[in-house]
Amino acid sequence: TRVPVSFSQPASGIIKNNAQITFPRAIGSSWGKITHIALFDNDGQEDPLSGMLLVQALSTAEEVSEGSVFELDIGAIKINLI
């Protein structure tokens, strides 16, 4: 599932997500253990893997069970631009 993300202005060559990222509620089944995130430059309607810019491991994997909501806190995504 793709959700929009906004980033801070670069500081010392690093940008971070500047708002909490909230994914839709897991309905119908568990999503399993989330270990990585990916950033895309499109909505994936044509090709789900097109436009992938970055894949990043989460510092801690998170189990997303049915009915729960996966969220990333402000600053959870850090990208070094240098």
N, CA, C and O of each residue as an XYZ file, in Angstrom:
328
protein
N       0.841     -1.176      0.000
C       0.000      0.000      0.000
C       0.884      1.236      0.000
O       1.823      1.327      0.790
N       0.596      2.176     -0.867
C       1.383      3.411     -0.949
C       0.614      4.548     -0.297
O      -0.595      4.693     -0.479
N       1.346      5.351      0.467
C       0.776      6.546      1.081
C       1.725      7.706      0.821
O       2.931      7.492      0.698
N       1.213      8.929      0.733
C       2.086     10.086      0.504
C       2.989     10.349      1.708
O       2.620     10.103      2.857
N       4.183     10.859      1.406
C       5.150     11.204      2.449
C       5.694     12.590      2.135
O       5.988     12.903      0.981
N       5.828     13.416      3.161
C       6.459     14.727      2.974
C       7.778     14.729      3.742
O       7.930     14.055      4.761
N       8.724     15.505      3.221
C      10.062     15.527      3.808
C      10.464     16.938      4.210
O       9.972     17.932      3.676
N      11.374     16.984      5.168
C      11.948     18.247      5.633
C      12.898     18.802      4.581
O      13.274     18.111      3.635
N      13.275     20.051      4.762
C      14.350     20.625      3.967
C      15.651     19.930      4.383
O      15.773     19.507      5.532
N      16.621     19.805      3.475
C      17.876     19.150      3.848
C      18.598     19.896      4.959
O      18.660     21.125      4.967
N      19.135     19.139      5.884
C      19.986     19.674      6.955
C      21.213     18.777      7.025
O      21.102     17.587      7.320
N      22.371     19.340      6.756
C      23.620     18.574      6.700
C      23.508     17.409      5.720
O      24.065     16.337      5.951
N      22.780     17.631      4.622
C      22.657     16.627      3.579
C      21.667     15.518      3.871
O      21.655     14.514      3.159
N      20.836     15.662      4.895
C      19.880     14.626      5.269
C      18.467     15.199      5.257
O      18.223     16.298      5.755
N      17.544     14.437      4.679
C      16.124     14.788      4.781
C      15.417     13.696      5.587
O      15.835     12.538      5.590
N      14.336     14.090      6.270
C      13.563     13.164      7.097
C      12.085     13.407      6.833
O      11.686     14.511      6.461
N      11.270     12.365      7.027
C       9.830     12.593      6.919
C       9.432     13.572      8.019
O       9.816     13.404      9.177
N       8.663     14.592      7.654
C       8.333     15.644      8.619
C       6.901     15.548      9.146
O       6.398     16.485      9.765
N       6.260     14.431      8.901
C       4.928     14.168      9.451
C       4.807     12.667      9.691
O       5.481     11.867      9.042
N       3.952     12.301     10.617
C       3.714     10.889     10.866
C       3.114     10.265      9.607
O       2.295     10.885      8.928
N       3.526      9.037      9.302
C       3.026      8.310      8.138
C       2.087      7.231      8.649
O       2.487      6.378      9.441
N       0.842      7.266      8.198
C      -0.171      6.319      8.656
C      -0.703      5.537      7.468
O      -1.218      6.114      6.510
N      -0.574      4.228      7.537
C      -1.080      3.336      6.503
C      -2.513      2.947      6.837
O      -2.929      3.072      7.988
N      -3.275      2.478      5.854
C      -4.647      2.051      6.132
C      -4.679      0.864      7.099
O      -3.703      0.124      7.224
N      -5.783      0.702      7.760
C      -5.985     -0.419      8.677
C      -5.898     -1.737      7.904
O      -6.440     -1.854      6.806
N      -5.217     -2.723      8.480
C      -5.128     -4.062      7.881
C      -6.475     -4.753      8.054
O      -6.848     -5.135      9.163
N      -7.198     -4.909      6.955
C      -8.543     -5.483      7.010
C      -8.555     -6.820      6.265
O      -8.011     -6.936      5.167
N      -9.171     -7.805      6.870
C      -9.329     -9.102      6.220
C      -8.260    -10.111      6.557
O      -8.518    -11.315      6.579
N      -7.054     -9.627      6.820
C      -5.969    -10.535      7.200
C      -4.801     -9.732      7.756
O      -4.762     -8.506      7.650
N      -3.871    -10.434      8.338
C      -2.644     -9.829      8.847
C      -1.744     -9.446      7.681
O      -1.769    -10.103      6.640
N      -0.954     -8.397      7.841
C       0.047     -8.050      6.843
C       1.354     -8.783      7.115
O       2.258     -8.771      6.279
N       1.460     -9.418      8.274
C       2.700    -10.093      8.642
C       3.696     -9.108      9.234
O       3.318     -8.036      9.706
N       4.967     -9.478      9.206
C       6.027     -8.655      9.784
C       6.557     -7.692      8.730
O       7.003     -8.114      7.663
N       6.508     -6.403      9.032
C       7.035     -5.369      8.142
C       8.503     -5.152      8.509
O       8.813     -4.795      9.646
N       9.403     -5.365      7.555
C      10.835     -5.249      7.818
C      11.492     -4.126      7.019
O      12.554     -3.635      7.404
N      10.866     -3.709      5.899
C      11.447     -2.692      5.022
C      10.351     -1.747      4.531
O       9.164     -2.073      4.550
N      10.780     -0.584      4.097
C       9.900      0.351      3.411
C      10.542      0.684      2.069
O      11.744      0.497      1.882
N       9.744      1.169      1.156
C      10.256      1.602     -0.148
C       9.617      2.931     -0.499
O       8.462      3.183     -0.157
N      10.367      3.777     -1.180
C       9.853      5.059     -1.663
C       9.726      4.990     -3.174
O      10.626      4.517     -3.868
N       8.586      5.474     -3.677
C       8.287      5.472     -5.103
C       7.959      6.887     -5.556
O       7.546      7.726     -4.755
N       8.146      7.144     -6.849
C       7.799      8.465     -7.386
C       6.502      8.435     -8.192
O       6.234      9.353     -8.967
N       5.689      7.375     -8.012
C       4.398      7.306     -8.696
C       3.422      6.495     -7.845
O       3.778      6.013     -6.770
N       2.195      6.350     -8.333
C       1.173      5.668     -7.539
C       1.095      4.167     -7.781
O       0.341      3.483     -7.090
N       1.845      3.633     -8.736
C       1.896      2.202     -8.979
C       0.708      1.620     -9.696
O       0.573      0.398     -9.764
N      -0.160      2.455    -10.234
C      -1.348      1.949    -10.923
C      -0.980      1.137    -12.164
O      -1.595      0.104    -12.431
N       0.000      1.585    -12.910
C       0.404      0.886    -14.131
C       1.260     -0.337    -13.829
O       0.981     -1.427    -14.329
N       2.283     -0.169    -13.029
C       3.219     -1.242    -12.700
C       3.634     -1.065    -11.246
O       4.286     -0.076    -10.911
N       3.268     -2.005    -10.375
C       3.531     -1.840     -8.935
C       4.999     -1.619     -8.563
O       5.277     -1.028     -7.520
N       5.939     -2.074     -9.382
C       7.353     -1.898     -9.038
C       8.009     -0.734     -9.759
O       9.174     -0.432     -9.501
N       7.294     -0.077    -10.650
C       7.908      1.045    -11.363
C       8.071      2.242    -10.437
O       7.272      2.457     -9.526
N       9.095      2.997    -10.684
C       9.314      4.218     -9.919
C       9.913      4.026     -8.545
O       9.901      4.961     -7.745
N      10.447      2.832     -8.232
C      11.052      2.636     -6.913
C      12.366      3.414     -6.838
O      13.259      3.233     -7.665
N      12.465      4.280     -5.835
C      13.644      5.119     -5.661
C      14.575      4.615     -4.564
O      15.788      4.817     -4.629
N      14.001      3.959     -3.556
C      14.775      3.615     -2.371
C      14.098      2.474     -1.625
O      12.872      2.418     -1.536
N      14.902      1.576     -1.095
C      14.422      0.556     -0.167
C      15.263      0.705      1.093
O      16.487      0.815      1.027
N      14.593      0.706      2.242
C      15.301      0.917      3.510
C      14.758     -0.046      4.564
O      13.545     -0.191      4.717
N      15.659     -0.697      5.283
C      15.249     -1.571      6.387
C      14.767     -0.721      7.554
O      15.327      0.340      7.831
N      13.732     -1.190      8.235
C      13.281     -0.531      9.460
C      14.232     -0.907     10.593
O      14.780     -2.009     10.605
N      14.425     -0.010     11.529
C      15.318     -0.308     12.657
C      14.753     -1.442     13.506
O      15.515     -2.195     14.112
N      13.440     -1.572     13.558
C      12.767     -2.656     14.268
C      11.608     -3.144     13.412
O      10.755     -2.357     13.002
N      11.580     -4.442     13.143
C      10.460     -5.010     12.386
C       9.192     -4.898     13.226
O       9.232     -4.960     14.455
N       8.065     -4.732     12.534
C       6.798     -4.579     13.247
C       5.754     -5.526     12.684
O       5.532     -5.569     11.474
N       5.121     -6.278     13.556
C       4.040     -7.183     13.170
C       2.762     -6.368     13.013
O       2.378     -5.621     13.913
N       2.104     -6.517     11.859
C       0.844     -5.809     11.619
C      -0.253     -6.865     11.525
O      -0.391     -7.550     10.511
N      -1.017     -6.980     12.585
C      -2.088     -7.969     12.633
C      -3.375     -7.380     12.076
O      -3.495     -6.164     11.931
N      -4.333     -8.241     11.765
C      -5.613     -7.794     11.234
C      -6.245     -6.778     12.187
O      -6.306     -6.997     13.397
N      -6.710     -5.673     11.625
C      -7.354     -4.633     12.415
C      -6.412     -3.565     12.944
O      -6.868     -2.550     13.471
N      -5.103     -3.773     12.812
C      -4.169     -2.770     13.327
C      -3.739     -1.812     12.217
O      -3.989     -2.051     11.036
N      -3.092     -0.732     12.623
C      -2.639      0.307     11.707
C      -1.128      0.440     11.854
O      -0.610      0.572     12.963
N      -0.428      0.403     10.722
C       1.027      0.570     10.711
C       1.341      2.053     10.566
O       0.828      2.714      9.663
N       2.184      2.577     11.457
C       2.560      3.991     11.421
C       4.065      4.140     11.564
O       4.727      3.328     12.211
N       4.591      5.184     10.951
C       5.994      5.567     11.114
C       6.021      6.963     11.717
O       5.348      7.872     11.230
N       6.788      7.126     12.760
C       6.880      8.411     13.446
C       7.623      9.445     12.608
O       8.313      9.104     11.648
N       7.474     10.697     12.981
C       8.240     11.779     12.358
C       9.725     11.451     12.510
O      10.178     11.083     13.594
N      10.476     11.586     11.418
C      11.911     11.320     11.450
C      12.290      9.863     11.282
O      13.476      9.537     11.319
N      11.325      8.976     11.099
C      11.631      7.541     10.954
C      12.353      7.229      9.667
O      13.153      6.295      9.610
N      12.076      8.011      8.618
C      12.761      7.824      7.332
C      13.818      8.913      7.206
O      13.506     10.104      7.198
N      15.059      8.489      7.108
C      16.180      9.437      6.950
C      16.922      9.084      5.669
O      17.334      7.942      5.467
N      17.082     10.076      4.816
C      17.757      9.856      3.531
C      18.939     10.792      3.441
O      18.803     12.009      3.565
N      20.105     10.204      3.223
C      21.339     10.969      3.055
C      21.463     11.350      1.594
O      21.548     10.481      0.727
N      21.474     12.641      1.318
C      21.527     13.125     -0.054
C      22.950     13.272     -0.581
O      23.143     13.579     -1.758
N      23.920     13.063      0.253
C      25.323     13.254     -0.173
C      25.902     11.963     -0.681
O      27.065     11.924     -1.081
